[in-house]
Tab-separated table of N, CA, C and O in Angstrom:
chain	number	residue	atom	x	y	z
E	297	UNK	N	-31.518	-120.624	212.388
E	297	UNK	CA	-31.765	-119.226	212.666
E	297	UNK	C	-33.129	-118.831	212.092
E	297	UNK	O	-33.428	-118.847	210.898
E	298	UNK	N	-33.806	-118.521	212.981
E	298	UNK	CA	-35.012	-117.859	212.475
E	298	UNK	C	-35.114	-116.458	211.700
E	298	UNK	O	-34.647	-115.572	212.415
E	299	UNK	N	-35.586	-115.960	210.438
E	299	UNK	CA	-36.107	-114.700	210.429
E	299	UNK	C	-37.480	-114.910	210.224
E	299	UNK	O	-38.184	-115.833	209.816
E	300	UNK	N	-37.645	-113.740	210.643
E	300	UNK	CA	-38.499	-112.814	210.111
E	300	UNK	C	-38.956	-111.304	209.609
E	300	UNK	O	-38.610	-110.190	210.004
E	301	UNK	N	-39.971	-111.767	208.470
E	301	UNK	CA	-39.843	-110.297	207.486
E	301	UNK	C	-41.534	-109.980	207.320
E	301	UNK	O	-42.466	-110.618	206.829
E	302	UNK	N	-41.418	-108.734	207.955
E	302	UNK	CA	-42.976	-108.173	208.022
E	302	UNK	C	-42.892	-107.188	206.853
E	302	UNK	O	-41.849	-106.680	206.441
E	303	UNK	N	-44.081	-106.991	206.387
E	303	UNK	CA	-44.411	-106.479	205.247
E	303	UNK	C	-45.982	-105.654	205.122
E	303	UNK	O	-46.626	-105.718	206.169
E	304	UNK	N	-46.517	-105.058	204.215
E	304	UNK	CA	-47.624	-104.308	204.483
E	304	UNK	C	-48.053	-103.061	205.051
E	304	UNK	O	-49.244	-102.763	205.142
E	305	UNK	N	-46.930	-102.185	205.509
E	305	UNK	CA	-47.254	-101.284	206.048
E	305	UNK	C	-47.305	-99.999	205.735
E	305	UNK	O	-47.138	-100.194	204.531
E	306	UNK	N	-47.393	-98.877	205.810
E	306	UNK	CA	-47.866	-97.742	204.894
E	306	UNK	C	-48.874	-96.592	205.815
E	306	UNK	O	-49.216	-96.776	206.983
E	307	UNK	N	-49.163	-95.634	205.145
E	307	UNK	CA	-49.950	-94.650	205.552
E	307	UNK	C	-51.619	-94.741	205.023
E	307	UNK	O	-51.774	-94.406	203.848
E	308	UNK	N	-53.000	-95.203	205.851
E	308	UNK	CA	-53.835	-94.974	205.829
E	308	UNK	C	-54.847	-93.885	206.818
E	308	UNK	O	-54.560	-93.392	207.909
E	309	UNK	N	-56.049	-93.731	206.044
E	309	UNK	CA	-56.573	-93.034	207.054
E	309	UNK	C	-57.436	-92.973	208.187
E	309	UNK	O	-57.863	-94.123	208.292
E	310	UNK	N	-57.820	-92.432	208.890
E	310	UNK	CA	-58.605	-93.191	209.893
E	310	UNK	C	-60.440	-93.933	209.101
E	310	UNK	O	-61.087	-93.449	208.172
E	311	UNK	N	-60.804	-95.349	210.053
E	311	UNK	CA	-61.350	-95.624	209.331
E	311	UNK	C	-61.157	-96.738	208.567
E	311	UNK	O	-61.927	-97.698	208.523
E	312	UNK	N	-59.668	-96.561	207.691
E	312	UNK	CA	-59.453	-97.329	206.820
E	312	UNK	C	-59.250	-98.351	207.502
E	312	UNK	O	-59.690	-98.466	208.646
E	313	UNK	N	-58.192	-99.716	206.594
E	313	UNK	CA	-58.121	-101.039	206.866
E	313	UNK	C	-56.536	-101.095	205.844
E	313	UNK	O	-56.287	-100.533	204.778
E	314	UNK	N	-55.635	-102.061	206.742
E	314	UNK	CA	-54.955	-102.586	206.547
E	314	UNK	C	-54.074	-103.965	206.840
E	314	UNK	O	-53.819	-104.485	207.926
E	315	UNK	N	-53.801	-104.265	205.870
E	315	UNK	CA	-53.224	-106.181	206.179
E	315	UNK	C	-51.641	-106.064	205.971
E	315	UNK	O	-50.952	-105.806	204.984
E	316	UNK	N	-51.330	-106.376	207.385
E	316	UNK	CA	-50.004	-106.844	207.464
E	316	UNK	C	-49.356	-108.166	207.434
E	316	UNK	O	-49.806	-109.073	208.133
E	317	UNK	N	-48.372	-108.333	206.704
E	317	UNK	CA	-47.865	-110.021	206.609
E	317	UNK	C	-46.339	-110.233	207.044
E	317	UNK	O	-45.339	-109.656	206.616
E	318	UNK	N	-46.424	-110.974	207.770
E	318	UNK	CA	-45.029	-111.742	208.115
E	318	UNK	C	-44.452	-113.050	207.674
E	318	UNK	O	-45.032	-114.048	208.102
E	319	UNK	N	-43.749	-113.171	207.146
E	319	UNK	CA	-42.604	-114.174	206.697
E	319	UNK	C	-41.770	-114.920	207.308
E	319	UNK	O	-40.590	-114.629	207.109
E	320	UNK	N	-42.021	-115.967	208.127
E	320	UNK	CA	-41.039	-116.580	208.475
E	320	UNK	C	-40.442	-117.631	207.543
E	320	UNK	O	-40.865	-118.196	206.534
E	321	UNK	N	-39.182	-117.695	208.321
E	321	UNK	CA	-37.500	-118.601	207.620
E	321	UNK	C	-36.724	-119.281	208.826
E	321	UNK	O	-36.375	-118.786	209.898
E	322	UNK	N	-36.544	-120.690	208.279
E	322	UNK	CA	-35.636	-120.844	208.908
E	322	UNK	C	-35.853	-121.668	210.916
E	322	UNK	O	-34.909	-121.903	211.670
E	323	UNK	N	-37.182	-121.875	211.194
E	323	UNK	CA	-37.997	-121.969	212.349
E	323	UNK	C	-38.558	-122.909	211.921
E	323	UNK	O	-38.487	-123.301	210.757
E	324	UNK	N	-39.546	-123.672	213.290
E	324	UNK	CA	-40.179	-124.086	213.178
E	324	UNK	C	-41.525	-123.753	212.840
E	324	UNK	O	-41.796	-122.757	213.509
E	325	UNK	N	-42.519	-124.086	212.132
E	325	UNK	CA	-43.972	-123.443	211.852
E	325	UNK	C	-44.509	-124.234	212.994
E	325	UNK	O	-45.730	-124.129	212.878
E	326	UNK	N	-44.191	-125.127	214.259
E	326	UNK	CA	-45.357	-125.267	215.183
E	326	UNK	C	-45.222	-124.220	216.221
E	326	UNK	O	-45.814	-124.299	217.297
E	327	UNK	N	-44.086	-122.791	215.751
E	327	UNK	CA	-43.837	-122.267	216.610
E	327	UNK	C	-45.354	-121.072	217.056
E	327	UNK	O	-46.101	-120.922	216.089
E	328	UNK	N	-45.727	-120.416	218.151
E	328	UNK	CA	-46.724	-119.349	218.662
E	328	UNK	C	-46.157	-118.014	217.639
E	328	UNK	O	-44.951	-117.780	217.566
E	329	UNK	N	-46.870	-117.438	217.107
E	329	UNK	CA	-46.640	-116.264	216.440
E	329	UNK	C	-47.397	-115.198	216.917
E	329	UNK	O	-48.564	-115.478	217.192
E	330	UNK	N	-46.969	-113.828	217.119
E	330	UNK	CA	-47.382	-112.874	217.716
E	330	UNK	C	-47.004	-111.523	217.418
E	330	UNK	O	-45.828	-111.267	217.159
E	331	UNK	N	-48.233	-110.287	217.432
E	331	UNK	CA	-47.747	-108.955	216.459
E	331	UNK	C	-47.973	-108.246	217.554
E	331	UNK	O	-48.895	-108.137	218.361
E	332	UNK	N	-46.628	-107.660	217.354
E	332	UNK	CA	-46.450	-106.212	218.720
E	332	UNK	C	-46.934	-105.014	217.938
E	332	UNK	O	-47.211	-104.834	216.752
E	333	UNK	N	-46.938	-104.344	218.901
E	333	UNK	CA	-46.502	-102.300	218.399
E	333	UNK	C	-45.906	-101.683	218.870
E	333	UNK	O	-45.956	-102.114	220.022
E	334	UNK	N	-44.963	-100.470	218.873
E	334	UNK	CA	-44.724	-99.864	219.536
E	334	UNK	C	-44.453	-98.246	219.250
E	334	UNK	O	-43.499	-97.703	218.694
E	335	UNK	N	-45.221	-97.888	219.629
E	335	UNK	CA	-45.373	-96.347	219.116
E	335	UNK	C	-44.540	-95.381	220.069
E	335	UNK	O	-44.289	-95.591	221.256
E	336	UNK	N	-44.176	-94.319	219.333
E	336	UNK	CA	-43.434	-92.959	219.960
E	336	UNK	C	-43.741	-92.516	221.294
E	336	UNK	O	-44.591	-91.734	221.720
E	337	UNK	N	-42.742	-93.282	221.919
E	337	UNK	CA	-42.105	-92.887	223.247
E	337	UNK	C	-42.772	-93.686	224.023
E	337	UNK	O	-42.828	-93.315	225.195
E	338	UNK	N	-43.399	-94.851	223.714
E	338	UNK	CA	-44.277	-95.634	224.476
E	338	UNK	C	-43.343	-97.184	224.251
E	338	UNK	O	-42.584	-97.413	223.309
E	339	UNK	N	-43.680	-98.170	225.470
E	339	UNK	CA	-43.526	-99.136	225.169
E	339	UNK	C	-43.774	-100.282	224.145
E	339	UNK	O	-44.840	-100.170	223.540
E	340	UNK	N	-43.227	-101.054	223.916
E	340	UNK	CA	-43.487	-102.324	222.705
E	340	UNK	C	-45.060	-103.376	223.511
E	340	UNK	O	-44.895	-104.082	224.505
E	341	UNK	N	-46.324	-103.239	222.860
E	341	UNK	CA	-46.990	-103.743	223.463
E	341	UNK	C	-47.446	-104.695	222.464
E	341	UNK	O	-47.302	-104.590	221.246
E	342	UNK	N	-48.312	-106.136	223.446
E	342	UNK	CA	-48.916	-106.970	222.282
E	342	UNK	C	-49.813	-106.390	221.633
E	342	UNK	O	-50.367	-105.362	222.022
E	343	UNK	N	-50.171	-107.239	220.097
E	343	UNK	CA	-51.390	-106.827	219.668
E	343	UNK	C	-52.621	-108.052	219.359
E	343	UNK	O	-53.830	-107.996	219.586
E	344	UNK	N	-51.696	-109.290	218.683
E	344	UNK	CA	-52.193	-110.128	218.655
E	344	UNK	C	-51.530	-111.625	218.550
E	344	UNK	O	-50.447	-111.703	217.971
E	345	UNK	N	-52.039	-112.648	219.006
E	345	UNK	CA	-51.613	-114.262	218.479
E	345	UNK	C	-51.808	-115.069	218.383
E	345	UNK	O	-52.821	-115.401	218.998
E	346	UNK	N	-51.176	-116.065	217.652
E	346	UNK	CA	-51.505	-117.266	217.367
E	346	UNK	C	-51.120	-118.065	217.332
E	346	UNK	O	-49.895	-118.028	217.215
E	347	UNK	N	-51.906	-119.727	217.410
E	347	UNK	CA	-51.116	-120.440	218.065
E	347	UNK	C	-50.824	-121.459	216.348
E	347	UNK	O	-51.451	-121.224	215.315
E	348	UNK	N	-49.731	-122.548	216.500
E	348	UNK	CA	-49.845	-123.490	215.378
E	348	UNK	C	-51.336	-123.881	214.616
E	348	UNK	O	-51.389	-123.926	213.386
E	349	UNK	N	-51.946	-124.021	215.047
E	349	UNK	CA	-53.426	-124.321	214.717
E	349	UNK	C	-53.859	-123.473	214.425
E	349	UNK	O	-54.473	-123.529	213.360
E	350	UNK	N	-53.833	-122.522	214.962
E	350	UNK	CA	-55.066	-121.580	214.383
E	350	UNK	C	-56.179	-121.469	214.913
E	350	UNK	O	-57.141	-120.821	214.499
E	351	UNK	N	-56.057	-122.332	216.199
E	351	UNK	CA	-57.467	-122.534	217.284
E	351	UNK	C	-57.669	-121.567	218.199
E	351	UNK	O	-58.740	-121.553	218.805
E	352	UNK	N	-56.521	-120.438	218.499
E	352	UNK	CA	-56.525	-120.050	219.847
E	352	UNK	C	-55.971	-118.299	219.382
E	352	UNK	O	-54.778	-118.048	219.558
E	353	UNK	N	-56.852	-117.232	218.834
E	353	UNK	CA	-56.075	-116.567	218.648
E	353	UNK	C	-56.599	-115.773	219.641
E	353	UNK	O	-57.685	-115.900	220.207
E	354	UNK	N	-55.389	-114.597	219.880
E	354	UNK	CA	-55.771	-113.920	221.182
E	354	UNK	C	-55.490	-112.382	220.935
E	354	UNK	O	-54.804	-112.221	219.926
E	355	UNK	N	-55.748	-111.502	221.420
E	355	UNK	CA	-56.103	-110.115	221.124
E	355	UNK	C	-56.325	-109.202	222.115
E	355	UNK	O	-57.316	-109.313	222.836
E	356	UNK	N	-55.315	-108.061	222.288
E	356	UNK	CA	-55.469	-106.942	223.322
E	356	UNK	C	-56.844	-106.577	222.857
E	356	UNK	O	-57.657	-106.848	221.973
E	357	UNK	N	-56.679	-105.804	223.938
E	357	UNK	CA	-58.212	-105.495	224.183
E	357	UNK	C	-58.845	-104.262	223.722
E	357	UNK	O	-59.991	-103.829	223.844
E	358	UNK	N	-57.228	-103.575	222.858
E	358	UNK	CA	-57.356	-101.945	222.152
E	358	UNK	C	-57.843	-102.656	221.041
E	358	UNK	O	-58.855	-102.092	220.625
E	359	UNK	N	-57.533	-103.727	220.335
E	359	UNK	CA	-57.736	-104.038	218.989
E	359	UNK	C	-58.831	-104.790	218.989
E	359	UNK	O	-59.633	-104.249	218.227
E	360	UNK	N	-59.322	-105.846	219.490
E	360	UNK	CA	-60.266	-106.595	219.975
E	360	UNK	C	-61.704	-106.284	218.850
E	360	UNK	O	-62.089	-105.117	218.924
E	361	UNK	N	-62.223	-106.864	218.204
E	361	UNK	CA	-63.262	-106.880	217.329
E	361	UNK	C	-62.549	-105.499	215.915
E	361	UNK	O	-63.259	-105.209	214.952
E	362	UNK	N	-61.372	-104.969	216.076
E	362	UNK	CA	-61.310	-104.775	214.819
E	362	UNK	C	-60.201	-105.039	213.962
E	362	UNK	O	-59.898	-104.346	212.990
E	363	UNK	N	-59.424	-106.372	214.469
E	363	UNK	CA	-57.999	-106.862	213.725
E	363	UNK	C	-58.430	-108.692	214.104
E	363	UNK	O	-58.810	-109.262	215.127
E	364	UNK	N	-58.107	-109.184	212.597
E	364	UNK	CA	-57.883	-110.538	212.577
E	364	UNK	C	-56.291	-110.697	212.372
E	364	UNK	O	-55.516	-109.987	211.732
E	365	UNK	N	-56.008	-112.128	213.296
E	365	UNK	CA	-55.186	-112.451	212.899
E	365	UNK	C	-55.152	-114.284	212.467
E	365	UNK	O	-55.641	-115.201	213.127
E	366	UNK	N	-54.392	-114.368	211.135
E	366	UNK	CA	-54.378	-115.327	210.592
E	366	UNK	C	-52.825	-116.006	209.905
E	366	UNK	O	-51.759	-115.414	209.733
E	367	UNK	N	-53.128	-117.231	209.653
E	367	UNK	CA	-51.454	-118.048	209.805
E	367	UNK	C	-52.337	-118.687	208.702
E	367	UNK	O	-53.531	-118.925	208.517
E	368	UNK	N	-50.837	-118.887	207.893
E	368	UNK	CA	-50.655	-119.922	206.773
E	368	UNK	C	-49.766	-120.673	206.720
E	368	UNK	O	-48.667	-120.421	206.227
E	369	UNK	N	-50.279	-122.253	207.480
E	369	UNK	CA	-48.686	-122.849	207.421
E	369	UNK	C	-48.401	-123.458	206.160
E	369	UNK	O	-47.404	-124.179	206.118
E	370	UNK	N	-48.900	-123.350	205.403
E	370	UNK	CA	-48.338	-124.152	203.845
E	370	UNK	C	-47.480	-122.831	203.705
E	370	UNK	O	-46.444	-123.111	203.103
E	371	UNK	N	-47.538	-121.501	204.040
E	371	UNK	CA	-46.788	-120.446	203.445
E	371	UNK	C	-45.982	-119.840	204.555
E	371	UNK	O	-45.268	-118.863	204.332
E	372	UNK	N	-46.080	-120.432	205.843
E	372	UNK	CA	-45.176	-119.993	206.932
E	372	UNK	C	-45.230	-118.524	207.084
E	372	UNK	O	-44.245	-117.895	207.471
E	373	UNK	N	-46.415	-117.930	206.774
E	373	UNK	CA	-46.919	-116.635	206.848
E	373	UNK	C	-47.878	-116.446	208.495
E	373	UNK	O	-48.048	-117.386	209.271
E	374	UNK	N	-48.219	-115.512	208.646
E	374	UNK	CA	-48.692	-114.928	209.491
E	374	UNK	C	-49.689	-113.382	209.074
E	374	UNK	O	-49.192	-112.492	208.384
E	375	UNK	N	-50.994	-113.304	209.579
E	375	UNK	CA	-51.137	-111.873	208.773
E	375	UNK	C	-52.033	-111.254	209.882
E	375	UNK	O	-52.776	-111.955	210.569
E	376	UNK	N	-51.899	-109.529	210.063
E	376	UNK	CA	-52.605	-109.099	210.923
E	376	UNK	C	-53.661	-108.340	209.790
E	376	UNK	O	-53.079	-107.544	209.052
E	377	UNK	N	-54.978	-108.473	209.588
E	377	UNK	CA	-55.818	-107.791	209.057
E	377	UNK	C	-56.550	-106.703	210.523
E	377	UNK	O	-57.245	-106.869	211.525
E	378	UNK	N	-55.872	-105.647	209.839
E	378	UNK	CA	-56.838	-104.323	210.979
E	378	UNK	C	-57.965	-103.712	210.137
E	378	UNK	O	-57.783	-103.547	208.931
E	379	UNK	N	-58.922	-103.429	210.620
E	379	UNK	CA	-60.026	-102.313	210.150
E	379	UNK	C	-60.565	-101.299	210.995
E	379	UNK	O	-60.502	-101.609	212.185
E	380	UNK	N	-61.050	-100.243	210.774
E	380	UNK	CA	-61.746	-99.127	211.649
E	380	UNK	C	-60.062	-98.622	212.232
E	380	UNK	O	-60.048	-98.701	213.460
E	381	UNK	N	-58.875	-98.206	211.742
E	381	UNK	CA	-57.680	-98.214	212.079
E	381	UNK	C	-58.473	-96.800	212.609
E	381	UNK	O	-59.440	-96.214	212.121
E	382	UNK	N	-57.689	-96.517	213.762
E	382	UNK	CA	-57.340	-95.069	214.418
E	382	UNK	C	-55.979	-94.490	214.391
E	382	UNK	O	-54.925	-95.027	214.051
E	383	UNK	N	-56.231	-93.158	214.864
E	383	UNK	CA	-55.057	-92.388	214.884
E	383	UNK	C	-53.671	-93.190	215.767
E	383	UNK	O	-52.518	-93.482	215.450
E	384	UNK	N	-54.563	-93.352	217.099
E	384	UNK	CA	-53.719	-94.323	218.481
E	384	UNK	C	-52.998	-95.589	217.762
E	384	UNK	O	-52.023	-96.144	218.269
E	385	UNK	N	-53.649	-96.037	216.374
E	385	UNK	CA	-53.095	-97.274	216.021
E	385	UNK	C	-51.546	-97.378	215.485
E	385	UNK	O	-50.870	-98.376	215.234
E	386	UNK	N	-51.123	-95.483	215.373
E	386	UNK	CA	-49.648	-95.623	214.676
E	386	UNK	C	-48.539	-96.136	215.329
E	386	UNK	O	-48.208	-95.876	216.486
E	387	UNK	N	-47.943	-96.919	214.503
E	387	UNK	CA	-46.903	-97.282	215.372
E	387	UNK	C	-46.193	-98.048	214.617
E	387	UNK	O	-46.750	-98.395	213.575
E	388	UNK	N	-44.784	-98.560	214.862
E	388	UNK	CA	-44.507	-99.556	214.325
E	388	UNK	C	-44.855	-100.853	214.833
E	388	UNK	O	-44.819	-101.084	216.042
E	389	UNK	N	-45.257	-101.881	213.814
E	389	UNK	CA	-45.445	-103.305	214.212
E	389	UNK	C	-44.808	-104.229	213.743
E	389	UNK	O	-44.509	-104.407	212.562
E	390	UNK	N	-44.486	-105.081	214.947
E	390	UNK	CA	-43.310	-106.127	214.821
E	390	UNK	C	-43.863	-107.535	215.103
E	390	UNK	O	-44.728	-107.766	215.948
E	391	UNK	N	-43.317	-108.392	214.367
E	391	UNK	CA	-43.979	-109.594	214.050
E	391	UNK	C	-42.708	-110.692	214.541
E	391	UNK	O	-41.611	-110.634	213.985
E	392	UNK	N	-43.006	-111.733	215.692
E	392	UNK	CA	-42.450	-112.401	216.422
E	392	UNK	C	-42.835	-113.542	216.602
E	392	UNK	O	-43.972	-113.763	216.184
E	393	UNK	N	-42.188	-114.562	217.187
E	393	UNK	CA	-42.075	-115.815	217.440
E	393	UNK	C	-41.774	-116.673	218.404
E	393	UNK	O	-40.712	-116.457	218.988
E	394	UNK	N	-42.407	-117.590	218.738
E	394	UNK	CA	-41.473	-117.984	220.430
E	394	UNK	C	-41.416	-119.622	219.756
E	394	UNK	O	-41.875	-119.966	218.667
E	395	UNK	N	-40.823	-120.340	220.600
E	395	UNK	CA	-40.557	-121.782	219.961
E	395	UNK	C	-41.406	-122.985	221.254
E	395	UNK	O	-41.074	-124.146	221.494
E	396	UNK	N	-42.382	-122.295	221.792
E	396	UNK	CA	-43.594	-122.751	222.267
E	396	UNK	C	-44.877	-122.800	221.339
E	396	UNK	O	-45.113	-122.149	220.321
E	397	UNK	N	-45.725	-123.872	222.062
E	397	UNK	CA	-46.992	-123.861	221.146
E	397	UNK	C	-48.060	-122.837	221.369
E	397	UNK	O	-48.991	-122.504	220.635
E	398	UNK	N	-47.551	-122.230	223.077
E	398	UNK	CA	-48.966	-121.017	223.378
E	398	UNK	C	-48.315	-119.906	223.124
E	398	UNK	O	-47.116	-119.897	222.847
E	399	UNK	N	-49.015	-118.909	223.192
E	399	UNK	CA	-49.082	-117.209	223.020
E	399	UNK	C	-49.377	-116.730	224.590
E	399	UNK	O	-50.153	-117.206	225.419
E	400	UNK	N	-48.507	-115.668	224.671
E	400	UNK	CA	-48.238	-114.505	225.517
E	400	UNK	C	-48.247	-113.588	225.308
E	400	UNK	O	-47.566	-113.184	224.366
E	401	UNK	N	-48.994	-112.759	226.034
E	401	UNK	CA	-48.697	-111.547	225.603
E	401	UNK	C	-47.886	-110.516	226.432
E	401	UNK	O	-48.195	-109.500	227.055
E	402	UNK	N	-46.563	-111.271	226.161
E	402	UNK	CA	-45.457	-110.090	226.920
E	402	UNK	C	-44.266	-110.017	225.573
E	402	UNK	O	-44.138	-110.918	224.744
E	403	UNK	N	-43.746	-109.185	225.587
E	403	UNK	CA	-42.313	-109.286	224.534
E	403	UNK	C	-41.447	-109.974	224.951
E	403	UNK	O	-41.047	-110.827	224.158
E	404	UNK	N	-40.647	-109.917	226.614
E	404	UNK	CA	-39.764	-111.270	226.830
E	404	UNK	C	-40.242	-112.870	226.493
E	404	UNK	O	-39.469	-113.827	226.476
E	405	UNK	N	-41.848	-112.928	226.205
E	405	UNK	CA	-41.986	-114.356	226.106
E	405	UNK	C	-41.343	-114.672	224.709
E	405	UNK	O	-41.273	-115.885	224.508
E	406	UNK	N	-40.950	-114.042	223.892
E	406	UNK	CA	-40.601	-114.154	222.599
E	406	UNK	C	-39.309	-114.145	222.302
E	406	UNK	O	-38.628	-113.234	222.773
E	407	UNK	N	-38.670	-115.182	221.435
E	407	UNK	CA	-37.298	-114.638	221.334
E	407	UNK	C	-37.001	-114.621	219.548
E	407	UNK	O	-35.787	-114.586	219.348
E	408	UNK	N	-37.499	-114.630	218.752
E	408	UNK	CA	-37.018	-114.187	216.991
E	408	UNK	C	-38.504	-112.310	217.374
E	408	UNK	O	-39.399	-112.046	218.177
E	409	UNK	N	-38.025	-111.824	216.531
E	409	UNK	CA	-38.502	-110.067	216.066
E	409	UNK	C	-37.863	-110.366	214.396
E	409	UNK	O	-36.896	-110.985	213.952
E	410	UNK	N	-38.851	-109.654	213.867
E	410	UNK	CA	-38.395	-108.855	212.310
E	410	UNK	C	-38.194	-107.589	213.125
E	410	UNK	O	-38.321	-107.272	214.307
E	411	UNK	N	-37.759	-106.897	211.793
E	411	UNK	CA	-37.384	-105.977	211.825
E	411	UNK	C	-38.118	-104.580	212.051
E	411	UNK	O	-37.625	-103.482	212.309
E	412	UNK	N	-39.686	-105.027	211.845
E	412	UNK	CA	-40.666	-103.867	212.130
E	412	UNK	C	-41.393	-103.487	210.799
E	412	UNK	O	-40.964	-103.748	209.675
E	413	UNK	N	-42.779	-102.707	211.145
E	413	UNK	CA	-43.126	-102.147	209.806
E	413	UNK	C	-43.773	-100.775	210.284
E	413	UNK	O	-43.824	-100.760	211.514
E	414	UNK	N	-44.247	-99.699	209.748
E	414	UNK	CA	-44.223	-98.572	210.217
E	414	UNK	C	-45.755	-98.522	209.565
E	414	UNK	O	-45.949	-98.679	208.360
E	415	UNK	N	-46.783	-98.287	210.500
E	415	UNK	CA	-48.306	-98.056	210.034
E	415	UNK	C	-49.079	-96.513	210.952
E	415	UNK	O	-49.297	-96.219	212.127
E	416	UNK	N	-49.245	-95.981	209.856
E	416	UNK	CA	-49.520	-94.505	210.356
E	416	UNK	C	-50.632	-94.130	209.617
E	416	UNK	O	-50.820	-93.820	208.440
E	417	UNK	N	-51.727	-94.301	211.196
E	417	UNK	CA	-53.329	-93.703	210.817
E	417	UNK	C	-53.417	-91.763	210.403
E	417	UNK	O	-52.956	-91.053	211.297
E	418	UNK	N	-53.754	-91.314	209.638
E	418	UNK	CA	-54.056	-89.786	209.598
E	418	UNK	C	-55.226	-89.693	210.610
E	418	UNK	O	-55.929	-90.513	211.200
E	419	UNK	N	-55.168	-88.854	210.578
E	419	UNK	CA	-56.867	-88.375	211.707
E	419	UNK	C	-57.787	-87.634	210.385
E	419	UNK	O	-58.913	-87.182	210.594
C-alpha cells in the first residue's frame, strides 16, 4: 500500500516562496511522481512531475519558470519549490503517484493521492 504525506503548506504572501514536501511509504521509488491543485470550485489540475531520475521534469504552463520540482530517492521524498507565488496559486496541493516510469498530466493517470496541503497566497 502506498502512502503518501504532503507537508509544507501554510499562508504566504504574494511574491513570496514556498517548498512543499511529500513523503512516500510503502511504493515503489521508480514510481512517476506528480503535484496537483485544486482550488475553490475549480477542478484538480496538474502542476508538476517527475520522473525516477530526475531527467524529465514537466510543468503546467501557469507555473512554468516559477516552481521547481525535485525528488530524493535516498529519502523517497518529492518537493515542489514555488516562488513569485500569486493570489491564483491558492489552493490545495496534492502530491501523487502512478506505478509507471513517465508523467502525465491528467489526475486519472495516477492512482496513490495524500491527503492534500492547503497553500494560500494573500494579495
Amino acid at each position: 500500500q502506498v502512502r503518501l504525506q504532503e507537508s509544507g503548506g501554510g499562508f504566504v504572501q504574494t511574491g513570496g516562496s514556498m517548498k512543499l514536501s511529500c513523503a512516500a511509504s510503502g511504493g515503489d521509488n521508480t514510481y512517476a511522481m506528480g503535484w496537483f491543485r485544486q482550488a475553490p470550485g475549480k477542478e484538480r489540475e496538474f502542476v508538476a512531475g517527475i520522473t525516477y531520475r530526475s531527467s524529465e521534469p514537466h510543468y503546467a504552463d501557469s507555473v512554468k519558470g516559477r516552481c521547481t520540482i525535485s525528488r530524493d530517492i535516498t529519502k523517497n521524498t518529492v518537493y515542489l519549490q514555488m516562488n513569485r507565488l500569486k493570489p491564483e496559486d491558492t489552493a490545495v496541493y496534492y502530491c501523487a503517484s502512478r506505478p509507471y516510469i513517465n508523467v502525465v498530466p491528467t489526475t486519472h493517470g495516477y492512482e496513490y493521492w495524500g491527503q492534500g496541503t492547503q497553500v494560500t497566497v494573500s494579495a
